[in-house]
Amino acid sequence: MTDVARVSAFGRQAANVGRALPFSESVGSPDDLPEPLATALKQALADEAAAVQLIIQSPAFATVGQSSPENVFALTGSRWILVARTATGTLTSSAPFSAAAVIELTMILLGGQLRIESVGGAAGCAVGFNMVSIELFREALFMILAGARPAATGAVRGGNIEAELAVLSFKFRTALQEQTPSGLALRDVRSWTSEVSPLARLLFMKPAAPAGVLAVTDTYLGVITDPPAGKEKQHKGKSPHGKIATYVLRQHPLTLRVPPPQTRGDCTLRIGTSAASGFDLRVPARQSSGIVSLLSAMLPPA
């Protein structure tokens, strides 16, 4: 992944907008943006100005240990564009939807992040936002997923989805509904629980695989998990009460690397999206057999 622009927006009034803008919001046209963001976005769009489907403007944010520039995240029918304000002007990143390989939507406490990893040397991005703006970024996520092609190979066998959904907690069942685009059929579902209590994790400082669910569709592998222990530490021990939804797009060749069998602790399954990138799925070893069986039937070994 190249040219990654990492920006964030948690809510502060933008300096020269002429209206209160405490959170990210949708705007109708590049002309509604302040300079120099308006000019930079128009230049990036070039002949695609009429094809803009969504423009999200996020204000600048600064606090102890974190600062973020004002930025704009825009989508056309075929690519995303990110323009961030810098000290000397703007920085622009863009990549086609077809290059997206892993898309991650993090939702923790009041803050979220939409992160895109691409293949083939295309740009990636990580855009932070206040959770008040979650629906805007979920809309952007679903627009990108809508352009994904079905997997060319590796047909998914139908699982007992009803039985799997029945054992899901209310949180994960709701999250799965929220994070699955409407009209998209689930082909299989597998879930797991965390085997180390939050108290034991705190006392022994041993991160455990967070609880989660794996959902399979024709176009992506979707993983929704609780935030790992590392995310909790970033928030000074406060329980994040959040979730992370990750989409590994099946339009690209994927591989699977499985560690040697084990009966204790956690195991990490590596879903490769290219020679240099991929997604690590961490699950309790004792609950991994069903997940390994499902993924092994779909993906060739790494």
mmCIF file of C-alpha atoms in Angstrom:
data_model
loop_
_atom_site.group_PDB
_atom_site.id
_atom_site.type_symbol
_atom_site.label_atom_id
_atom_site.label_comp_id
_atom_site.label_asym_id
_atom_site.label_seq_id
_atom_site.Cartn_x
_atom_site.Cartn_y
_atom_site.Cartn_z
ATOM 1 C CA MET A 1 0.000 0.000 0.000
ATOM 2 C CA THR A 2 1.406 3.371 -0.966
ATOM 3 C CA ASP A 3 0.637 7.013 -0.358
ATOM 4 C CA VAL A 4 -1.382 6.479 2.792
ATOM 5 C CA ALA A 5 -2.965 9.688 4.089
ATOM 6 C CA ARG A 6 -3.890 9.270 7.742
ATOM 7 C CA VAL A 7 -6.378 11.902 8.840
ATOM 8 C CA SER A 8 -8.966 12.160 11.554
ATOM 9 C CA ALA A 9 -11.931 14.322 12.468
ATOM 10 C CA PHE A 10 -13.583 14.292 15.880
ATOM 11 C CA GLY A 11 -15.551 17.506 15.854
ATOM 12 C CA ARG A 12 -14.539 21.135 16.006
ATOM 13 C CA GLN A 13 -15.928 24.118 14.148
ATOM 14 C CA ALA A 14 -14.087 24.606 10.871
ATOM 15 C CA ALA A 15 -12.395 27.990 10.582
ATOM 16 C CA ASN A 16 -13.740 29.408 7.342
ATOM 17 C CA VAL A 17 -16.917 27.562 6.508
ATOM 18 C CA GLY A 18 -19.430 30.181 7.558
ATOM 19 C CA ARG A 19 -21.589 27.712 9.500
ATOM 20 C CA ALA A 20 -21.202 25.462 12.521
ATOM 21 C CA LEU A 21 -19.561 22.187 11.525
ATOM 22 C CA PRO A 22 -18.991 20.222 14.751
ATOM 23 C CA PHE A 23 -18.908 16.837 13.013
ATOM 24 C CA SER A 24 -18.272 15.334 9.611
ATOM 25 C CA GLU A 25 -21.140 16.090 7.245
ATOM 26 C CA SER A 26 -22.202 15.480 3.690
ATOM 27 C CA VAL A 27 -22.003 18.359 1.197
ATOM 28 C CA GLY A 28 -23.656 18.472 -2.181
ATOM 29 C CA SER A 29 -20.912 19.872 -4.384
ATOM 30 C CA PRO A 30 -17.190 20.721 -4.345
ATOM 31 C CA ASP A 31 -18.321 24.353 -4.594
ATOM 32 C CA ASP A 32 -19.736 24.043 -1.057
ATOM 33 C CA LEU A 33 -16.265 23.341 0.361
ATOM 34 C CA PRO A 34 -13.847 25.973 1.687
ATOM 35 C CA GLU A 35 -10.613 26.692 -0.136
ATOM 36 C CA PRO A 36 -8.172 25.145 -0.800
ATOM 37 C CA LEU A 37 -10.140 21.896 -0.396
ATOM 38 C CA ALA A 38 -12.636 22.877 -3.087
ATOM 39 C CA THR A 39 -9.979 23.511 -5.735
ATOM 40 C CA ALA A 40 -8.000 20.386 -4.818
ATOM 41 C CA LEU A 41 -11.070 18.162 -5.058
ATOM 42 C CA LYS A 42 -12.088 19.671 -8.394
ATOM 43 C CA GLN A 43 -8.607 19.022 -9.745
ATOM 44 C CA ALA A 44 -8.689 15.443 -8.503
ATOM 45 C CA LEU A 45 -12.121 14.864 -10.029
ATOM 46 C CA ALA A 46 -11.194 16.367 -13.413
ATOM 47 C CA ASP A 47 -13.723 14.990 -15.923
ATOM 48 C CA GLU A 48 -15.568 13.002 -13.234
ATOM 49 C CA ALA A 49 -17.169 16.009 -11.536
ATOM 50 C CA ALA A 50 -20.626 14.928 -12.659
ATOM 51 C CA ALA A 51 -20.034 11.406 -11.304
ATOM 52 C CA VAL A 52 -19.629 12.396 -7.645
ATOM 53 C CA GLN A 53 -21.912 10.291 -5.456
ATOM 54 C CA LEU A 54 -20.849 11.331 -1.956
ATOM 55 C CA ILE A 55 -18.705 14.097 -0.413
ATOM 56 C CA ILE A 56 -17.928 13.995 3.315
ATOM 57 C CA GLN A 57 -16.304 17.052 4.865
ATOM 58 C CA SER A 58 -14.576 16.627 8.241
ATOM 59 C CA PRO A 59 -13.314 19.515 10.391
ATOM 60 C CA ALA A 60 -9.880 19.910 11.921
ATOM 61 C CA PHE A 61 -9.321 18.472 15.377
ATOM 62 C CA ALA A 62 -6.584 18.951 17.976
ATOM 63 C CA THR A 63 -6.221 17.549 21.470
ATOM 64 C CA VAL A 64 -3.514 16.133 23.725
ATOM 65 C CA GLY A 65 -1.567 13.524 21.775
ATOM 66 C CA GLN A 66 -3.659 13.805 18.621
ATOM 67 C CA SER A 67 -4.161 16.326 15.858
ATOM 68 C CA SER A 68 -5.856 15.999 12.501
ATOM 69 C CA PRO A 69 -6.288 18.265 9.495
ATOM 70 C CA GLU A 70 -9.515 19.324 7.885
ATOM 71 C CA ASN A 71 -10.255 16.859 5.091
ATOM 72 C CA VAL A 72 -12.692 15.735 2.424
ATOM 73 C CA PHE A 73 -13.510 12.138 1.492
ATOM 74 C CA ALA A 74 -15.324 11.835 -1.841
ATOM 75 C CA LEU A 75 -16.655 8.938 -3.890
ATOM 76 C CA THR A 76 -17.433 8.725 -7.587
ATOM 77 C CA GLY A 77 -18.930 5.677 -9.224
ATOM 78 C CA SER A 78 -15.538 3.988 -9.470
ATOM 79 C CA ARG A 79 -13.008 5.481 -7.022
ATOM 80 C CA TRP A 80 -12.470 7.260 -3.704
ATOM 81 C CA ILE A 81 -10.607 10.552 -3.259
ATOM 82 C CA LEU A 82 -9.168 11.927 -0.025
ATOM 83 C CA VAL A 83 -8.029 15.556 0.214
ATOM 84 C CA ALA A 84 -6.435 16.696 3.485
ATOM 85 C CA ARG A 85 -5.388 20.231 4.382
ATOM 86 C CA THR A 86 -1.672 20.672 5.159
ATOM 87 C CA ALA A 87 0.420 23.586 6.429
ATOM 88 C CA THR A 88 1.271 24.548 2.859
ATOM 89 C CA GLY A 89 -1.848 23.526 0.959
ATOM 90 C CA THR A 90 -3.447 20.112 0.481
ATOM 91 C CA LEU A 91 -2.508 16.454 0.062
ATOM 92 C CA THR A 92 -4.571 14.261 -2.266
ATOM 93 C CA SER A 93 -4.837 10.465 -2.415
ATOM 94 C CA SER A 94 -7.076 8.423 -4.702
ATOM 95 C CA ALA A 95 -7.572 4.819 -5.807
ATOM 96 C CA PRO A 96 -10.194 2.847 -7.747
ATOM 97 C CA PHE A 97 -12.674 0.686 -5.865
ATOM 98 C CA SER A 98 -11.352 -2.277 -7.845
ATOM 99 C CA ALA A 99 -7.975 -1.971 -6.068
ATOM 100 C CA ALA A 100 -9.473 -2.164 -2.561
ATOM 101 C CA ALA A 101 -8.440 -5.374 -0.821
ATOM 102 C CA VAL A 102 -9.125 -4.868 2.897
ATOM 103 C CA ILE A 103 -11.570 -2.307 4.293
ATOM 104 C CA GLU A 104 -11.751 -1.802 8.053
ATOM 105 C CA LEU A 105 -14.380 0.165 9.954
ATOM 106 C CA THR A 106 -13.367 0.761 13.586
ATOM 107 C CA MET A 107 -16.011 1.973 16.032
ATOM 108 C CA ILE A 108 -14.681 2.599 19.543
ATOM 109 C CA LEU A 109 -16.078 4.970 22.168
ATOM 110 C CA LEU A 110 -16.842 8.266 20.412
ATOM 111 C CA GLY A 111 -14.329 7.824 17.618
ATOM 112 C CA GLY A 112 -14.230 5.743 14.463
ATOM 113 C CA GLN A 113 -11.959 5.156 11.501
ATOM 114 C CA LEU A 114 -12.456 3.970 7.924
ATOM 115 C CA ARG A 115 -9.266 2.377 6.605
ATOM 116 C CA ILE A 116 -8.685 1.046 3.091
ATOM 117 C CA GLU A 117 -5.771 -1.134 1.960
ATOM 118 C CA SER A 118 -5.238 -1.546 -1.765
ATOM 119 C CA VAL A 119 -3.294 -3.919 -3.975
ATOM 120 C CA GLY A 120 -1.164 -3.320 -7.055
ATOM 121 C CA GLY A 121 0.594 -0.254 -5.649
ATOM 122 C CA ALA A 122 -2.627 1.779 -5.433
ATOM 123 C CA ALA A 123 -3.107 4.289 -2.633
ATOM 124 C CA GLY A 124 -4.698 3.492 0.700
ATOM 125 C CA CYS A 125 -6.143 5.745 3.379
ATOM 126 C CA ALA A 126 -7.277 5.948 6.979
ATOM 127 C CA VAL A 127 -9.958 8.531 7.738
ATOM 128 C CA GLY A 128 -10.965 9.161 11.356
ATOM 129 C CA PHE A 129 -14.345 10.569 12.367
ATOM 130 C CA ASN A 130 -16.606 11.275 15.309
ATOM 131 C CA MET A 131 -19.041 8.407 15.870
ATOM 132 C CA VAL A 132 -21.927 10.834 15.378
ATOM 133 C CA SER A 133 -20.955 10.619 11.698
ATOM 134 C CA ILE A 134 -20.933 6.813 11.520
ATOM 135 C CA GLU A 135 -23.833 6.560 9.058
ATOM 136 C CA LEU A 136 -22.015 8.733 6.510
ATOM 137 C CA PHE A 137 -18.934 6.533 6.570
ATOM 138 C CA ARG A 138 -20.991 3.353 6.573
ATOM 139 C CA GLU A 139 -22.705 4.701 3.444
ATOM 140 C CA ALA A 140 -19.284 5.245 1.868
ATOM 141 C CA LEU A 141 -18.217 1.731 2.866
ATOM 142 C CA PHE A 142 -21.318 0.154 1.331
ATOM 143 C CA MET A 143 -20.815 2.115 -1.898
ATOM 144 C CA ILE A 144 -17.308 0.692 -2.233
ATOM 145 C CA LEU A 145 -18.523 -2.827 -1.434
ATOM 146 C CA ALA A 146 -21.262 -2.482 -4.060
ATOM 147 C CA GLY A 147 -18.580 -2.211 -6.720
ATOM 148 C CA ALA A 148 -16.802 -5.397 -5.670
ATOM 149 C CA ARG A 149 -16.866 -8.373 -8.014
ATOM 150 C CA PRO A 150 -17.856 -11.863 -6.841
ATOM 151 C CA ALA A 151 -15.081 -14.365 -6.292
ATOM 152 C CA ALA A 152 -14.038 -16.118 -9.497
ATOM 153 C CA THR A 153 -13.368 -19.418 -7.722
ATOM 154 C CA GLY A 154 -13.918 -21.088 -4.374
ATOM 155 C CA ALA A 155 -17.668 -21.609 -4.142
ATOM 156 C CA VAL A 156 -18.941 -21.369 -0.581
ATOM 157 C CA ARG A 157 -20.900 -24.274 0.806
ATOM 158 C CA GLY A 158 -24.068 -23.267 2.593
ATOM 159 C CA GLY A 159 -23.753 -23.392 6.372
ATOM 160 C CA ASN A 160 -26.407 -23.613 9.052
ATOM 161 C CA ILE A 161 -26.707 -19.862 9.282
ATOM 162 C CA GLU A 162 -29.826 -19.905 11.456
ATOM 163 C CA ALA A 163 -28.112 -22.015 14.108
ATOM 164 C CA GLU A 164 -25.018 -19.809 14.092
ATOM 165 C CA LEU A 165 -27.062 -16.627 14.358
ATOM 166 C CA ALA A 166 -29.038 -18.102 17.248
ATOM 167 C CA VAL A 167 -25.927 -18.341 19.446
ATOM 168 C CA LEU A 168 -24.713 -14.829 18.686
ATOM 169 C CA SER A 169 -24.955 -12.207 21.398
ATOM 170 C CA PHE A 170 -27.382 -9.350 20.794
ATOM 171 C CA LYS A 171 -24.386 -7.064 20.160
ATOM 172 C CA PHE A 172 -22.935 -9.219 17.383
ATOM 173 C CA ARG A 173 -26.292 -10.102 15.855
ATOM 174 C CA THR A 174 -27.108 -6.387 15.650
ATOM 175 C CA ALA A 175 -23.637 -5.534 14.366
ATOM 176 C CA LEU A 176 -23.931 -8.166 11.641
ATOM 177 C CA GLN A 177 -27.224 -6.679 10.521
ATOM 178 C CA GLU A 178 -25.821 -3.140 10.561
ATOM 179 C CA GLN A 179 -22.635 -4.053 8.740
ATOM 180 C CA THR A 180 -24.120 -6.198 5.966
ATOM 181 C CA PRO A 181 -25.337 -4.249 2.923
ATOM 182 C CA SER A 182 -29.021 -4.776 2.239
ATOM 183 C CA GLY A 183 -29.820 -7.352 -0.419
ATOM 184 C CA LEU A 184 -26.534 -9.200 0.095
ATOM 185 C CA ALA A 185 -26.947 -12.878 0.973
ATOM 186 C CA LEU A 186 -24.883 -14.496 3.717
ATOM 187 C CA ARG A 187 -23.429 -17.816 2.514
ATOM 188 C CA ASP A 188 -21.957 -18.952 5.818
ATOM 189 C CA VAL A 189 -21.410 -17.699 9.357
ATOM 190 C CA ARG A 190 -19.054 -18.809 12.128
ATOM 191 C CA SER A 191 -18.673 -17.198 15.556
ATOM 192 C CA TRP A 192 -16.399 -17.548 18.578
ATOM 193 C CA THR A 193 -16.102 -16.224 22.114
ATOM 194 C CA SER A 194 -13.169 -14.811 24.029
ATOM 195 C CA GLU A 195 -11.781 -17.378 26.470
ATOM 196 C CA VAL A 196 -10.033 -14.927 28.795
ATOM 197 C CA SER A 197 -12.098 -12.645 31.017
ATOM 198 C CA PRO A 198 -11.435 -8.883 31.026
ATOM 199 C CA LEU A 199 -10.239 -9.182 34.643
ATOM 200 C CA ALA A 200 -7.740 -11.930 33.812
ATOM 201 C CA ARG A 201 -6.570 -9.953 30.807
ATOM 202 C CA LEU A 202 -5.933 -6.935 33.027
ATOM 203 C CA LEU A 203 -4.129 -8.913 35.743
ATOM 204 C CA PHE A 204 -1.868 -10.944 33.492
ATOM 205 C CA MET A 205 -1.468 -8.343 30.729
ATOM 206 C CA LYS A 206 -2.089 -11.052 28.158
ATOM 207 C CA PRO A 207 -4.212 -9.956 25.199
ATOM 208 C CA ALA A 208 -6.724 -12.620 24.219
ATOM 209 C CA ALA A 209 -8.406 -13.134 20.897
ATOM 210 C CA PRO A 210 -11.511 -10.945 21.055
ATOM 211 C CA ALA A 211 -14.931 -12.470 20.489
ATOM 212 C CA GLY A 212 -16.155 -12.201 16.944
ATOM 213 C CA VAL A 213 -18.079 -13.528 13.972
ATOM 214 C CA LEU A 214 -16.994 -14.438 10.433
ATOM 215 C CA ALA A 215 -19.557 -13.889 7.682
ATOM 216 C CA VAL A 216 -19.078 -15.059 4.108
ATOM 217 C CA THR A 217 -20.732 -13.524 1.046
ATOM 218 C CA ASP A 218 -20.026 -13.916 -2.656
ATOM 219 C CA THR A 219 -17.932 -10.743 -2.656
ATOM 220 C CA TYR A 220 -16.179 -10.571 0.725
ATOM 221 C CA LEU A 221 -15.176 -12.238 3.958
ATOM 222 C CA GLY A 222 -16.510 -10.067 6.771
ATOM 223 C CA VAL A 223 -15.102 -10.222 10.298
ATOM 224 C CA ILE A 224 -16.670 -8.320 13.204
ATOM 225 C CA THR A 225 -14.825 -8.439 16.532
ATOM 226 C CA ASP A 226 -14.617 -6.733 19.860
ATOM 227 C CA PRO A 227 -11.654 -4.334 20.024
ATOM 228 C CA PRO A 228 -8.410 -6.131 20.985
ATOM 229 C CA ALA A 229 -6.620 -5.332 24.223
ATOM 230 C CA GLY A 230 -4.292 -2.930 22.440
ATOM 231 C CA LYS A 231 -7.235 -0.711 21.549
ATOM 232 C CA GLU A 232 -8.344 -0.635 25.177
ATOM 233 C CA LYS A 233 -4.903 0.524 26.289
ATOM 234 C CA GLN A 234 -5.115 3.451 23.905
ATOM 235 C CA HIS A 235 -8.130 4.599 25.888
ATOM 236 C CA LYS A 236 -6.396 4.348 29.282
ATOM 237 C CA GLY A 237 -8.127 1.171 30.377
ATOM 238 C CA LYS A 238 -11.665 2.319 29.671
ATOM 239 C CA SER A 239 -13.900 -0.310 28.171
ATOM 240 C CA PRO A 240 -14.399 0.748 24.538
ATOM 241 C CA HIS A 241 -17.806 -0.912 24.125
ATOM 242 C CA GLY A 242 -17.078 -0.894 20.424
ATOM 243 C CA LYS A 243 -16.432 -3.181 17.519
ATOM 244 C CA ILE A 244 -14.239 -3.519 14.456
ATOM 245 C CA ALA A 245 -15.692 -4.654 11.125
ATOM 246 C CA THR A 246 -13.195 -5.842 8.510
ATOM 247 C CA TYR A 247 -14.000 -6.769 4.915
ATOM 248 C CA VAL A 248 -11.537 -8.844 2.871
ATOM 249 C CA LEU A 249 -12.660 -8.545 -0.739
ATOM 250 C CA ARG A 250 -12.807 -11.801 -2.705
ATOM 251 C CA GLN A 251 -12.343 -10.115 -6.090
ATOM 252 C CA HIS A 252 -8.581 -10.480 -5.546
ATOM 253 C CA PRO A 253 -6.726 -13.793 -5.260
ATOM 254 C CA LEU A 254 -6.628 -14.783 -1.589
ATOM 255 C CA THR A 255 -4.538 -17.357 0.233
ATOM 256 C CA LEU A 256 -4.759 -18.919 3.681
ATOM 257 C CA ARG A 257 -1.921 -19.737 6.075
ATOM 258 C CA VAL A 258 -2.841 -21.918 9.044
ATOM 259 C CA PRO A 259 -0.483 -22.412 12.024
ATOM 260 C CA PRO A 260 0.296 -25.902 13.399
ATOM 261 C CA PRO A 261 -2.605 -27.393 15.381
ATOM 262 C CA GLN A 262 -2.778 -26.374 19.028
ATOM 263 C CA THR A 263 -5.277 -26.809 21.841
ATOM 264 C CA ARG A 264 -4.426 -23.875 24.101
ATOM 265 C CA GLY A 265 -4.146 -20.133 23.672
ATOM 266 C CA ASP A 266 -4.901 -18.278 20.471
ATOM 267 C CA CYS A 267 -4.062 -19.060 16.864
ATOM 268 C CA THR A 268 -3.634 -16.577 14.040
ATOM 269 C CA LEU A 269 -4.954 -17.384 10.568
ATOM 270 C CA ARG A 270 -3.348 -15.308 7.818
ATOM 271 C CA ILE A 271 -5.570 -14.393 4.870
ATOM 272 C CA GLY A 272 -3.194 -13.058 2.227
ATOM 273 C CA THR A 273 -4.369 -10.450 -0.270
ATOM 274 C CA SER A 274 -0.991 -10.035 -2.004
ATOM 275 C CA ALA A 275 2.667 -10.952 -1.540
ATOM 276 C CA ALA A 276 3.129 -8.171 1.024
ATOM 277 C CA SER A 277 -0.247 -7.627 2.656
ATOM 278 C CA GLY A 278 -3.173 -9.447 4.177
ATOM 279 C CA PHE A 279 -5.393 -9.815 7.197
ATOM 280 C CA ASP A 280 -4.675 -11.671 10.442
ATOM 281 C CA LEU A 281 -7.712 -13.416 11.932
ATOM 282 C CA ARG A 282 -7.020 -14.243 15.568
ATOM 283 C CA VAL A 283 -9.254 -16.801 17.267
ATOM 284 C CA PRO A 284 -9.053 -19.080 20.324
ATOM 285 C CA ALA A 285 -7.287 -22.299 19.293
ATOM 286 C CA ARG A 286 -9.996 -24.534 20.778
ATOM 287 C CA GLN A 287 -12.677 -22.838 18.666
ATOM 288 C CA SER A 288 -10.715 -22.589 15.425
ATOM 289 C CA SER A 289 -11.587 -25.903 13.728
ATOM 290 C CA GLY A 290 -14.853 -24.749 12.167
ATOM 291 C CA ILE A 291 -13.334 -21.475 10.950
ATOM 292 C CA VAL A 292 -10.272 -23.257 9.532
ATOM 293 C CA SER A 293 -12.484 -25.804 7.790
ATOM 294 C CA LEU A 294 -14.614 -23.093 6.189
ATOM 295 C CA LEU A 295 -11.687 -20.965 5.024
ATOM 296 C CA SER A 296 -9.659 -23.973 3.824
ATOM 297 C CA ALA A 297 -12.520 -24.984 1.545
ATOM 298 C CA MET A 298 -12.513 -21.513 -0.029
ATOM 299 C CA LEU A 299 -8.877 -20.420 -0.157
ATOM 300 C CA PRO A 300 -5.703 -22.105 -1.438
ATOM 301 C CA PRO A 301 -2.814 -22.498 1.038
ATOM 302 C CA ALA A 302 -0.285 -19.675 1.213
#
